[in-house]
Short mmCIF file of C-alpha atoms and ligand atoms in Angstrom, two decimals:
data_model
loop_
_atom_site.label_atom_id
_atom_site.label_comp_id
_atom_site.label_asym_id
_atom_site.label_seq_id
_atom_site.Cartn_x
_atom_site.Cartn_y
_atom_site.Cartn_z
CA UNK A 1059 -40.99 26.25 17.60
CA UNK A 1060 -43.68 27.76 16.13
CA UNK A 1061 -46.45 25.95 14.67
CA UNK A 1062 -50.03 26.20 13.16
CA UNK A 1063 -52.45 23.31 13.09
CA UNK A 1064 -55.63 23.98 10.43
CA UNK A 1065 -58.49 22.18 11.45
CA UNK A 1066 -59.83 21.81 15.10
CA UNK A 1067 -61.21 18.12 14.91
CA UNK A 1068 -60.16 15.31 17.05
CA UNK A 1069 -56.55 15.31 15.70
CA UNK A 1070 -56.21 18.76 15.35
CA UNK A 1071 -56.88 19.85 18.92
CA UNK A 1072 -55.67 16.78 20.62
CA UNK A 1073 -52.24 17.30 18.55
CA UNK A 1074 -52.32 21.32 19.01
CA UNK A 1075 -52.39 20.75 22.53
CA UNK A 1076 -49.95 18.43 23.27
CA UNK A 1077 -47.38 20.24 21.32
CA UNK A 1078 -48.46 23.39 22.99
CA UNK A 1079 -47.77 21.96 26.36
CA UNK A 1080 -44.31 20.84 25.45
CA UNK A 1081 -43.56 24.27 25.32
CA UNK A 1082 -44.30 25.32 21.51
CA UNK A 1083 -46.25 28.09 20.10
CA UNK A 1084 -49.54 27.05 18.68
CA UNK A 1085 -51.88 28.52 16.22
CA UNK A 1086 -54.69 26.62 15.25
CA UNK A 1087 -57.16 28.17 12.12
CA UNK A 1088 -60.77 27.19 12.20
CA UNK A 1089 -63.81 28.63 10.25
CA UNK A 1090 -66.68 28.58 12.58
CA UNK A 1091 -66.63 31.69 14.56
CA UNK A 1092 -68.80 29.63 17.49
CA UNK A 1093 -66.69 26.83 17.87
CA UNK A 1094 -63.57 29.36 17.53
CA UNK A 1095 -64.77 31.32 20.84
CA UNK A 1096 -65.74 28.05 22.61
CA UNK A 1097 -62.10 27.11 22.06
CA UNK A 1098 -60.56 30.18 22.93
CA UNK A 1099 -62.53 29.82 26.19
CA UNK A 1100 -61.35 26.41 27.31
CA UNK A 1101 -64.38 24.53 25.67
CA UNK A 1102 -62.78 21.67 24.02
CA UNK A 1103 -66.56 21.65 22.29
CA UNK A 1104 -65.96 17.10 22.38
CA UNK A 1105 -65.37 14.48 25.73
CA UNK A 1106 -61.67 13.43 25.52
CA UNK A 1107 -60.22 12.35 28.86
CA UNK A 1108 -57.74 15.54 30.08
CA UNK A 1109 -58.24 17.32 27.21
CA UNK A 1110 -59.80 20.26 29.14
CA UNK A 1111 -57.61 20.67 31.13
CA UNK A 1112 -54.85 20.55 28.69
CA UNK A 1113 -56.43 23.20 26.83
CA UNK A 1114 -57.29 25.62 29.68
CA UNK A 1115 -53.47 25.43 30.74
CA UNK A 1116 -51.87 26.22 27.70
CA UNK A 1117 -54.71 28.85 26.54
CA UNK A 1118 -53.68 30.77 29.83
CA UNK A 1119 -49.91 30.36 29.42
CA UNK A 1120 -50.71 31.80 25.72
CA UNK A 1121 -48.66 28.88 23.60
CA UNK A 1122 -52.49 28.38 22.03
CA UNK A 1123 -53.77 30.26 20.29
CA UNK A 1124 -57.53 30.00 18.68
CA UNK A 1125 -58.03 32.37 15.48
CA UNK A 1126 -59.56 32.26 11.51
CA UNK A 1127 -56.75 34.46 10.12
CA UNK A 1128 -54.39 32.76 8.39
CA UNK A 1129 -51.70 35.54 7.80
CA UNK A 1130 -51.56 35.95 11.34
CA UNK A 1131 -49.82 32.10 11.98
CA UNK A 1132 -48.52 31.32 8.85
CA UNK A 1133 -45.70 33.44 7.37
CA UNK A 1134 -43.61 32.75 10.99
CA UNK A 1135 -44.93 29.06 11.12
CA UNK A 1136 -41.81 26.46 10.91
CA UNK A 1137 -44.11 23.53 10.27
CA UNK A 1138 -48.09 23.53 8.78
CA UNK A 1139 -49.96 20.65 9.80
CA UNK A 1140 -53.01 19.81 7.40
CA UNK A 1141 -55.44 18.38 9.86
CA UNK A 1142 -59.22 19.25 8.20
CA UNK A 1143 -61.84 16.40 7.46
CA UNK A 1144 -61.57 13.55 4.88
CA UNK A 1145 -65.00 12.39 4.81
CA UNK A 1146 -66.29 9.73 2.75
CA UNK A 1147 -68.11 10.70 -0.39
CA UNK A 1148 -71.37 8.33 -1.54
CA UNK A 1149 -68.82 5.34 -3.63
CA UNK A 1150 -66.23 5.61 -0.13
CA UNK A 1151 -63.73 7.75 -1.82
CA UNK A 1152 -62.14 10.15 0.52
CA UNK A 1153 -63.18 13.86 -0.06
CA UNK A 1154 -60.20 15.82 -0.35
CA UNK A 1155 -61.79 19.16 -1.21
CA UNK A 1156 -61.48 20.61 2.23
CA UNK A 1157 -57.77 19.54 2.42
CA UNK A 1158 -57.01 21.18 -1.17
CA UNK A 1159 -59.07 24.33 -0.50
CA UNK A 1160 -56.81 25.14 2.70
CA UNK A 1161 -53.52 24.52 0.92
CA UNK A 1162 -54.68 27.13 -1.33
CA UNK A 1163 -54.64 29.25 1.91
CA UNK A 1164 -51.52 28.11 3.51
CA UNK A 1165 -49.70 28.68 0.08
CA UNK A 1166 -51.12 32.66 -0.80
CA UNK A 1167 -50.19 33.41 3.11
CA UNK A 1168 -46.75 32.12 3.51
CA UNK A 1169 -44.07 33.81 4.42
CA UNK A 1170 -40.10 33.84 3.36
CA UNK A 1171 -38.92 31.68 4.67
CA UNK A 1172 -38.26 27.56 4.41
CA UNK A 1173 -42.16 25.86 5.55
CA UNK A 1174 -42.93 22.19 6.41
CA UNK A 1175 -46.25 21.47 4.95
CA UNK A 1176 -47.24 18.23 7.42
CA UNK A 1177 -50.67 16.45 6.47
CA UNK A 1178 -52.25 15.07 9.69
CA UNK A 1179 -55.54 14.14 8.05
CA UNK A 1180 -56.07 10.50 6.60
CA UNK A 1181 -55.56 10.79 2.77
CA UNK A 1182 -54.90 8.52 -0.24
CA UNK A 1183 -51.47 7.76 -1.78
CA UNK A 1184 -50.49 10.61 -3.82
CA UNK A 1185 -52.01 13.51 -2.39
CA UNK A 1186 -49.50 14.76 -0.42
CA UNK A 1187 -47.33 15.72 -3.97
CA UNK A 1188 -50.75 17.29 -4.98
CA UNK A 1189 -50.89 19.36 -2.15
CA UNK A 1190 -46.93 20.65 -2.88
CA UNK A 1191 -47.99 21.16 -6.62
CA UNK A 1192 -51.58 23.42 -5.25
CA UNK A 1193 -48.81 24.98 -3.15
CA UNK A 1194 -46.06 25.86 -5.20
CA UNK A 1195 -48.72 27.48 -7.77
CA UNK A 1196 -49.93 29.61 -5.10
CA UNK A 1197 -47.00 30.46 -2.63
CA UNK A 1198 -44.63 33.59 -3.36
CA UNK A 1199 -41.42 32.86 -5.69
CA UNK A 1200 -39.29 32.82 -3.46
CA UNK A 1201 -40.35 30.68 -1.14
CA UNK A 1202 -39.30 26.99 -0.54
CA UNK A 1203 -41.71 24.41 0.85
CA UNK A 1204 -41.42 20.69 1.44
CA UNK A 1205 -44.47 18.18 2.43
CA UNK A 1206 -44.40 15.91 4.94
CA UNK A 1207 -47.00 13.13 5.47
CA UNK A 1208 -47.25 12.60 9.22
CA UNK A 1209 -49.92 10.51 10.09
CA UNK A 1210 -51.85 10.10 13.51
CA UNK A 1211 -52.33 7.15 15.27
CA UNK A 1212 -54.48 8.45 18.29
CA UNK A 1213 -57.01 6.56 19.64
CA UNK A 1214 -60.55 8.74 21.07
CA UNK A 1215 -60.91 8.15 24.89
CA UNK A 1216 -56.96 7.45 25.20
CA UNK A 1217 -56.23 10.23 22.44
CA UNK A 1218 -53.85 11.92 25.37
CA UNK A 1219 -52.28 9.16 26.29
CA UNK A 1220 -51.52 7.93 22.27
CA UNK A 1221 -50.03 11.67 21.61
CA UNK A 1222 -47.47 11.63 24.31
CA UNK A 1223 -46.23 7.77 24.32
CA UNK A 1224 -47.10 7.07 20.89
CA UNK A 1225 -46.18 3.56 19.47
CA UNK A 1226 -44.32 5.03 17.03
CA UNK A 1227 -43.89 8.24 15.08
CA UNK A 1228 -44.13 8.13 11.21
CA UNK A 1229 -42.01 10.79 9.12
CA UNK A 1230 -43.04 10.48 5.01
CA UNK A 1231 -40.64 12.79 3.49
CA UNK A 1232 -37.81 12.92 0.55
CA UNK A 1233 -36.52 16.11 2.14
CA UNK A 1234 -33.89 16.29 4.44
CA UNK A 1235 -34.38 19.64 6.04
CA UNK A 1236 -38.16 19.00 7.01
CA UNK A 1237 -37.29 15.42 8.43
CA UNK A 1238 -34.90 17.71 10.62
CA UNK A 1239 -37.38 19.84 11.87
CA UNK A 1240 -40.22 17.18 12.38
CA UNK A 1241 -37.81 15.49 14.54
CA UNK A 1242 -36.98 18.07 16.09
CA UNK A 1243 -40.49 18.99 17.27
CA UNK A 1244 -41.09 15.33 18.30
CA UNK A 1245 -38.11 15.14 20.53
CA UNK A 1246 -39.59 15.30 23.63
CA UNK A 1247 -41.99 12.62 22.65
CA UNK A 1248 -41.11 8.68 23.17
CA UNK A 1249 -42.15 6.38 20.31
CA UNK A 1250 -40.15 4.47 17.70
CA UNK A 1251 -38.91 6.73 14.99
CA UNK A 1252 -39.57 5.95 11.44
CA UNK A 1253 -38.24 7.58 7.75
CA UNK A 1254 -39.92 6.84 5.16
CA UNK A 1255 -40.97 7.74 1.44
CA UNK A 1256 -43.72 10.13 1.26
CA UNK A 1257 -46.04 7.59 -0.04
CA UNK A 1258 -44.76 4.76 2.27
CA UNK A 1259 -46.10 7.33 5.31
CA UNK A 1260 -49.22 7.64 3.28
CA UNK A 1261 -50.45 4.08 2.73
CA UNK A 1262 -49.20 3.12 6.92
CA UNK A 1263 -51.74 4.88 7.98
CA UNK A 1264 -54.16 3.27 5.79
CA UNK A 1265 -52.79 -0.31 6.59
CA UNK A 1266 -52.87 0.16 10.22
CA UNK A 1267 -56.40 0.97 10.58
CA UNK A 1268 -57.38 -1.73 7.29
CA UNK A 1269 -55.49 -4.45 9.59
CA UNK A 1270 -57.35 -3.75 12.90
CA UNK A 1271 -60.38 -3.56 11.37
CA UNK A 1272 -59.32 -7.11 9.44
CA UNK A 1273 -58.69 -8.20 13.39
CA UNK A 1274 -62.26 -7.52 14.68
CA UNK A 1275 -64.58 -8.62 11.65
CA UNK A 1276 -62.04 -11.82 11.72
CA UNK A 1277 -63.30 -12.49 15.66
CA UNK A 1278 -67.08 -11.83 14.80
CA UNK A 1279 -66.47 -13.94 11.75
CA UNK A 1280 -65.44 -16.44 14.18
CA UNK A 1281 -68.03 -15.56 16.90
CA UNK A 1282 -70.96 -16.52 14.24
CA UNK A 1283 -69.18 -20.19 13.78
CA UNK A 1284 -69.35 -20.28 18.06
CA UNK A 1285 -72.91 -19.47 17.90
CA UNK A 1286 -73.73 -22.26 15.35
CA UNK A 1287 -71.39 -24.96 17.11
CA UNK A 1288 -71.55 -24.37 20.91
CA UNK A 1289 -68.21 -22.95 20.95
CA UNK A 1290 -67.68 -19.58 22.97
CA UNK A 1291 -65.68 -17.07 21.70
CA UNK A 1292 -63.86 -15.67 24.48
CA UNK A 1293 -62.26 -19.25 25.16
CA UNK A 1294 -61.60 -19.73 21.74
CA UNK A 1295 -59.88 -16.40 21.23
CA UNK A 1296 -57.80 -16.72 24.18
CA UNK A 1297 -56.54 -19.42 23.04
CA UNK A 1298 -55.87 -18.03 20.02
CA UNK A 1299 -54.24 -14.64 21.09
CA UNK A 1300 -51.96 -16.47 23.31
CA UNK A 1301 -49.82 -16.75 20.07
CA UNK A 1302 -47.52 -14.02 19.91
CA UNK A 1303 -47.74 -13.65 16.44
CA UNK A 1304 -51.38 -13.01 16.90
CA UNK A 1305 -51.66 -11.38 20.26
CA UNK A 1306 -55.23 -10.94 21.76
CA UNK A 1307 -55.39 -7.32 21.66
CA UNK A 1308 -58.46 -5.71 18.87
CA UNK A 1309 -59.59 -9.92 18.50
CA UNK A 1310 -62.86 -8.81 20.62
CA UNK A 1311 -65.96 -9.26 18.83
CA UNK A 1312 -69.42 -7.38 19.48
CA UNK A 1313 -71.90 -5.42 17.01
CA UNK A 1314 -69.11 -4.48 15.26
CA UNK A 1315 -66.03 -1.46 15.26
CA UNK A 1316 -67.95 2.16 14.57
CA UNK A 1317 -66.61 5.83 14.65
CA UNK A 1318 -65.36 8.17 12.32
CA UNK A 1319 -62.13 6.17 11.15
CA UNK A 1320 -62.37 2.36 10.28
CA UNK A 1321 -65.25 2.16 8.56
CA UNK A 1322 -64.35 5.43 6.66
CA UNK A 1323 -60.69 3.61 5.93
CA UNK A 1324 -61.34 0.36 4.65
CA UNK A 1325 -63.85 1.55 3.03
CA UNK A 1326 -61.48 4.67 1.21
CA UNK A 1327 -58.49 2.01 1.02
CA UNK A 1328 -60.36 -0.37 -1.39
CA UNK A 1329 -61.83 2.87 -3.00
CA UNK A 1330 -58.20 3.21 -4.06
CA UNK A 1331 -57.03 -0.03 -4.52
CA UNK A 1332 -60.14 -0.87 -7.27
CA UNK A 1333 -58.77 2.76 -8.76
CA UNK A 1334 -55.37 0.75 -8.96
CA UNK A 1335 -57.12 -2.59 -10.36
CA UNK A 1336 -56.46 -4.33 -7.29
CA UNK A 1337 -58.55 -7.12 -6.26
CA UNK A 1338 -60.09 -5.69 -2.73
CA UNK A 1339 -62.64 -8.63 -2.04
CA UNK A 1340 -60.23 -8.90 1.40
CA UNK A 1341 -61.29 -5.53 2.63
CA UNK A 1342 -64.87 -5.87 1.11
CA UNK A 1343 -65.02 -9.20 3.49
CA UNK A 1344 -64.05 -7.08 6.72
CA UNK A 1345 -66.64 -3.89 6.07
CA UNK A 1346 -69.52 -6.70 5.30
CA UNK A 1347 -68.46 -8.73 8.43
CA UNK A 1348 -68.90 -5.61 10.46
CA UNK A 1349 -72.36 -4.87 9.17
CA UNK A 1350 -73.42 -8.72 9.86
CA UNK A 1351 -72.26 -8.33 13.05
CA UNK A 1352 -74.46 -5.90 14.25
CA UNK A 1353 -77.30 -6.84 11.76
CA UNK A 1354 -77.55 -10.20 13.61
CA UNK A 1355 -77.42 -8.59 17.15
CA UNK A 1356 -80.48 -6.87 16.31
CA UNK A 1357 -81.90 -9.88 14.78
CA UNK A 1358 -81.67 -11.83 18.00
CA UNK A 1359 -83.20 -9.46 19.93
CA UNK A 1360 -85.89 -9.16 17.60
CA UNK A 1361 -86.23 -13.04 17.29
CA UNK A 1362 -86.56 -13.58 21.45
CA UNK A 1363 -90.08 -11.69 21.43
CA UNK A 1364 -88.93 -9.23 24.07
CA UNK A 1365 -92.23 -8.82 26.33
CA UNK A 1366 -93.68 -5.55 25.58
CA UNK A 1367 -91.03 -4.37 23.03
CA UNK A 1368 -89.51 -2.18 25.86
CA UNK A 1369 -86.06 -2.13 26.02
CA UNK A 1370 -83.09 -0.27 27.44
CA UNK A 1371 -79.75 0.24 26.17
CA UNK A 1372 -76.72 1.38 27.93
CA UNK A 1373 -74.00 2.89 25.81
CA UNK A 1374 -74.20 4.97 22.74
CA UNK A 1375 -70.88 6.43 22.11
CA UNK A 1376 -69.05 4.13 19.59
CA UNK A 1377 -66.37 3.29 22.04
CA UNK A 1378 -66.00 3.73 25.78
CA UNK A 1379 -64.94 7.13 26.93
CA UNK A 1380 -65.98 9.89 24.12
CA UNK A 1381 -69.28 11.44 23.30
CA UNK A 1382 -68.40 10.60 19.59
CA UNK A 1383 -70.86 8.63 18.18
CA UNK A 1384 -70.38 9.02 14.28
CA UNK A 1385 -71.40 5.56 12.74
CA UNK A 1386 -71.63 4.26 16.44
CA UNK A 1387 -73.12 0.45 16.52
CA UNK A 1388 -76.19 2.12 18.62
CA UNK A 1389 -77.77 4.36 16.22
CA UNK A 1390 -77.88 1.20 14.07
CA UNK A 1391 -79.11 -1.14 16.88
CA UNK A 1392 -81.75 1.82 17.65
CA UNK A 1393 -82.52 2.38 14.20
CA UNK A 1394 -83.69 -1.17 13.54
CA UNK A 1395 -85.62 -1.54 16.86
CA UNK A 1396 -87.47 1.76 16.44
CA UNK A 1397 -88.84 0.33 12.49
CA UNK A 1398 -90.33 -2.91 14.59
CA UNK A 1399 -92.12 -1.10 17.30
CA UNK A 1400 -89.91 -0.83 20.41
CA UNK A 1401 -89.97 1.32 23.34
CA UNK A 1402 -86.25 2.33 23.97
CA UNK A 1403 -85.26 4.06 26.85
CA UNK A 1404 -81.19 4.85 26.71
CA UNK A 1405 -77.82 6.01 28.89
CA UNK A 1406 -74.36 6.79 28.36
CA UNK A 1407 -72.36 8.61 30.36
CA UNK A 1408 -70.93 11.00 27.71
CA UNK A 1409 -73.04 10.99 24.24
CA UNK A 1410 -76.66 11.76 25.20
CA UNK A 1411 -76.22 15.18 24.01
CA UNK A 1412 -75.32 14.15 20.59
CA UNK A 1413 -77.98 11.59 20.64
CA UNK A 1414 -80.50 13.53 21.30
CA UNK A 1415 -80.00 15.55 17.86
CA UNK A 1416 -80.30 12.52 15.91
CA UNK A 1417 -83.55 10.56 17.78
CA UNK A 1418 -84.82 13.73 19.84
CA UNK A 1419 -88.16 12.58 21.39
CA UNK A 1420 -88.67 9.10 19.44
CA UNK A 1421 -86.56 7.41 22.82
CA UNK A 1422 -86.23 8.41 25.96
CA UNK A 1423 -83.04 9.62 27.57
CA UNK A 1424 -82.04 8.79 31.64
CA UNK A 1425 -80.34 10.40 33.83
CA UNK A 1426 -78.54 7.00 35.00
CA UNK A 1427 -77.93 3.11 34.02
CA UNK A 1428 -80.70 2.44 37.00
CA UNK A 1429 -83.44 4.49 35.59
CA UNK A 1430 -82.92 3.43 32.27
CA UNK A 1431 -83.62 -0.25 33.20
CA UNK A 1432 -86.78 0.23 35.38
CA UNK A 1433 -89.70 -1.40 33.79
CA UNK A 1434 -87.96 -2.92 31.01
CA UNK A 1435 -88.24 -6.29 29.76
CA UNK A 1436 -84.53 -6.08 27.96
CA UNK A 1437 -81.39 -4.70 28.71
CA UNK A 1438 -78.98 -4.08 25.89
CA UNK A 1439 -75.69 -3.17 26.22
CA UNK A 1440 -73.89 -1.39 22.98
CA UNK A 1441 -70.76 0.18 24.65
CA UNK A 1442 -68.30 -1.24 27.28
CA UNK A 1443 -68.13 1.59 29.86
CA UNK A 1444 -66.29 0.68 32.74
CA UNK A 1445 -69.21 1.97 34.74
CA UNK A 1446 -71.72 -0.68 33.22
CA UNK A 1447 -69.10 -3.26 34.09
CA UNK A 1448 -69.38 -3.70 37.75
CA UNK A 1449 -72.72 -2.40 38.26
CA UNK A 1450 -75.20 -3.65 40.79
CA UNK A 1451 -76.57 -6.50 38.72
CA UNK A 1452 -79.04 -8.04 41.57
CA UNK A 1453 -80.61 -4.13 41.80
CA UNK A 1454 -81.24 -4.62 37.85
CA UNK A 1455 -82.90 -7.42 37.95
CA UNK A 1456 -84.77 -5.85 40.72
CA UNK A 1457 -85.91 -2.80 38.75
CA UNK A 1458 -86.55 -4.89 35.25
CA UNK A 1459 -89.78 -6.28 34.28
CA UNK A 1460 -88.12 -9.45 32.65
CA UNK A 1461 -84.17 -10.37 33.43
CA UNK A 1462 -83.22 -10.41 30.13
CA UNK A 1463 -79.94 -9.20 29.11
CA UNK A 1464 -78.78 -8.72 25.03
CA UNK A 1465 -74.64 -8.20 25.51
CA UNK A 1466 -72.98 -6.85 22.55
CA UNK A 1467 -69.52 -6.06 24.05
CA UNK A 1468 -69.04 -9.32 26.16
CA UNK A 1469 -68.82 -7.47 29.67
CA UNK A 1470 -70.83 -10.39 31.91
CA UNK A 1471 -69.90 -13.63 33.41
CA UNK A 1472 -72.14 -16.07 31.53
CA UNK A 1473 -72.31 -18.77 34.68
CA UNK A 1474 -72.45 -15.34 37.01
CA UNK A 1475 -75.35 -14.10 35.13
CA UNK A 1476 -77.22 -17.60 34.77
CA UNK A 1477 -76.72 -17.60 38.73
CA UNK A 1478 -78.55 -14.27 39.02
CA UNK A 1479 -81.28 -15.57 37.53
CA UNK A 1480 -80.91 -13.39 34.01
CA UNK A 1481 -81.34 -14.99 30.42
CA UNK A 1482 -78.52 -13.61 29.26
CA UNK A 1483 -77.10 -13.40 25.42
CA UNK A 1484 -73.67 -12.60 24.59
CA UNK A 1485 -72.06 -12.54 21.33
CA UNK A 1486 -70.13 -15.88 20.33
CA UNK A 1487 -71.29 -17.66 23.72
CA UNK A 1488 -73.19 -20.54 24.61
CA UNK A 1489 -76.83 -19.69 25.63
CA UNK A 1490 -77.97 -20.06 29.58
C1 UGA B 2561 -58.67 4.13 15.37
C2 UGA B 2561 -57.22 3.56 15.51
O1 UGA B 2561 -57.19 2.61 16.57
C3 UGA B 2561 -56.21 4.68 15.76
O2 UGA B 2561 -54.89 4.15 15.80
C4 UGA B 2561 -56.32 5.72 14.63
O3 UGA B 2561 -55.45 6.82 14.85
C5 UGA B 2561 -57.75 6.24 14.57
O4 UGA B 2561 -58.67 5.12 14.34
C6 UGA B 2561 -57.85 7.20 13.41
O5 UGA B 2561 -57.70 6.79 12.25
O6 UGA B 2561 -57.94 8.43 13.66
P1 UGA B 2561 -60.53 4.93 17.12
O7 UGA B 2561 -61.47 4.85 15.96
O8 UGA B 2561 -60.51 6.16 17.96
O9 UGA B 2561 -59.01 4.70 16.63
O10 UGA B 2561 -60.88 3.72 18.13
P2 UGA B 2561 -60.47 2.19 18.29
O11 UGA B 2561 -60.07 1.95 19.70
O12 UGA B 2561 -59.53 1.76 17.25
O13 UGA B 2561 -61.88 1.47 18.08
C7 UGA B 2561 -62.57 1.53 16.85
C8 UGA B 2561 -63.83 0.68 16.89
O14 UGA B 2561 -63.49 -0.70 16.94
C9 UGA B 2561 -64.71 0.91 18.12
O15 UGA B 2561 -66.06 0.91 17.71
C10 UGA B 2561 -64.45 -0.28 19.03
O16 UGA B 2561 -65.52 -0.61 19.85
C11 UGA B 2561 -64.20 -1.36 17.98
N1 UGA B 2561 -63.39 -2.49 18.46
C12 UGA B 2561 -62.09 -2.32 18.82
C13 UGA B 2561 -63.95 -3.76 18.50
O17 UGA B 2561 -65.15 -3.96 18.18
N2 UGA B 2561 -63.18 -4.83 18.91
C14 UGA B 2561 -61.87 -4.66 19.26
O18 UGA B 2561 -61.22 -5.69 19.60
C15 UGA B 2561 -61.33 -3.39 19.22
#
């Protein structure tokens, strides 16, 4: 098939990729004539795991191409996928202008023949039939178009991974022709099938993220009750999750779920439920939850009188294994610290780079986990990278002023650390 993706975000590229590799021919439209000629030379431009390689392969077997033109992809393009930024305006609303402005485009540069307009990007209930209304006002007469709402379910760090074994594919569409041909191009990919109403496609997306997000702020709403009663979280979670109609899996608690999708979601679902006169107060609950969380991190470090206000923190991407660090716990955690006086010295393996064009010279930025901690009286741990996991915890100690250890993510044995002489806070857990 033949296929153009407009917008070269995380869903965008991932997506482009992945159906280039499966043998398809792939446009993808971008505006930015930099980013366009990283791309067309292999430079994914963010860290996902394989995605370079991905690209580079089907770049040089041509099934990818890079380009700003849209007449050159559309008029022979079978399917259009929408996949531009929603971001959230000031009251949480999504802001659809981007999305709206390119089906102008798509519709004055189709073709003939039959098109699937897919929307990729996250968008409220409803604006897939404006899209085919923008569309039809716009295309030639003779043209027939259908929508499609298609949304993505990829995770960053396992976005790969998500896009070929996907849980399950969602098709929104009252059109039998385009449910044809968006099966069609999914056919080589596993995943549960699903037909639904155009709207129903819309609002799963929505739900899915709303309900993990419901999962985490419910185990930090929990974690605060272990830290008033002597309870610890992990135990009390376990034996919670055990129940398989509540499973274990997104119950971890921490300073709180970041990046550029749940907060953005709940906070754009309840935009549209008050539009709808629905009482939200649920989803209000999870999004304050979340910022407690990570408000009363911070305030426990702040409360223990670190010695010297010199601290280190390990992790800065929102999540383990991108660079991504849009609304990422850190730049809160740093934030705060900064306003009272600390020192921070910082790591991550992957989003230092981005980092530094938010906090440039006001911390300092190491080269490794080690020389981050050396001469610090607190180590604080914001992201779960597997490398942080098993590092050398006696050397640590070694290289700290004080062996004092804030945990946000819940990585360390509690007895272990106690053992190794740290003072050593977790979220939800008993202190040593
Ligand atoms: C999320 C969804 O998981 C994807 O299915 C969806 O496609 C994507 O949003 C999107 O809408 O595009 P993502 O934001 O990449 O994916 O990452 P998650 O793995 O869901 O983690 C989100 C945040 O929650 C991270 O900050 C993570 O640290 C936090 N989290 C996750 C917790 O604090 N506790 C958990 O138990 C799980």
């Amino acid at each position: 098939m033949t296929i153009t993706f407009i917008g070269h975000g995380y869903v965008g590229l991932v997506t482009a990729c992945v159906f280039a590799d499966l043998g398809n021919t792939v446009y993808v439209i971008g505006r930015d004539p930099k980013k366009l000629s990283r791309l067309k030379k292999g430079d994914p431009i963010i860290y996902e795991p394989g995605l370079k390689e991905l690209l580079q392969k089907n770049l040089i077997a041509k099934r990818l191409i890079f380009t700003d033109l849209y007449k050159t992809s559309i008029p022979g393009s079978e399917i259009v996928f929408i996949a531009v930024g929603t971001p959230p305006k000031n009251n949480g609303e999504a802001d659809l202008s981007s999305v709206f402005n390119v089906a102008q485009e798509i519709a004055k540069n189709l073709g003939q023949k039959f098109t699937v307009i897919s929307c990729k990007s996250t968008v409220p209930v409803g604006t897939n039939r404006k899209i085919l209304e923008i569309i039809n006002k716009y295309k030639p007469a003779k043209t027939t178009v259908a929508p499609v709402s298609c949304p993505e379910f990829l995770r960053e760090g396992t976005a790969l991974q998500d896009t070929f074994h996907p849980d399950r594919v969602v098709i929104g569409s009252d059109d039998k022709k385009a449910v044809e041909l968006l099966l069609e191009l999914h056919k080589p990919i596993n995943g549960k099938r699903l037909i639904v109403g155009l709207e129903s496609a819309e609002l799963i997306k929505y739900a899915s993220n709303s309900i993990l997000a419901t999962k985490i702020s419910f185990a930090n709403l929990i974690s605060f009750f272990c830290e008033k009663t002597g309870a610890d979280v992990e135990e009390v979670l376990d034996g919670v999750g055990i129940d398989n109609r509540i499973g274990r899996i997104f119950l971890y608690p921490g300073v709180g779920y970041g990046g550029s999708c749940f907060p953005k979601d709940v906070k754009a679902l309840a935009k549209i439920g008050e539009g709808l006169n629905i009482d939200v107060s649920l989803l209000d609950a999870v999004e304050r939850i979340n910022f407690l969380a990570r408000q009363r991190f911070v305030e426990k470090i702040i409360a223990d009188n670190v010695k010297d206000k010199n601290v280190a923190i390990w992790g800065l991407a929102f999540k383990p294994n991108t660079d991504d660090i849009r609304d990422a716990p850190s730049t809160y955690i740093i934030d705060e610290l900064l306003n009272k006086g600390f020192k921070i010295k910082v790591y991550d393996p992957e989003a230092m780079d981005n980092m530094k064009k938010i906090f440039g010279e006001r911390v300092v930025f190491c080269t490794s986990s080690y020389e981050a901690v050396k001469g610090t009286s607190a180590l604080i741990v914001a992201t779960e990278w597997n490398e942080f996991k098993q590092a050398d915890l006696i050397k640590i100690k070694s290289l700290m002023k004080e062996p004092v250890v804030f945990d946000g993510r819940n990585i360390y044995d509690p007895v272990k650390m106690k053992k190794l002489g740290f003072r050593y806070f977790a979220v939800g857990r008993p202190l040593n």
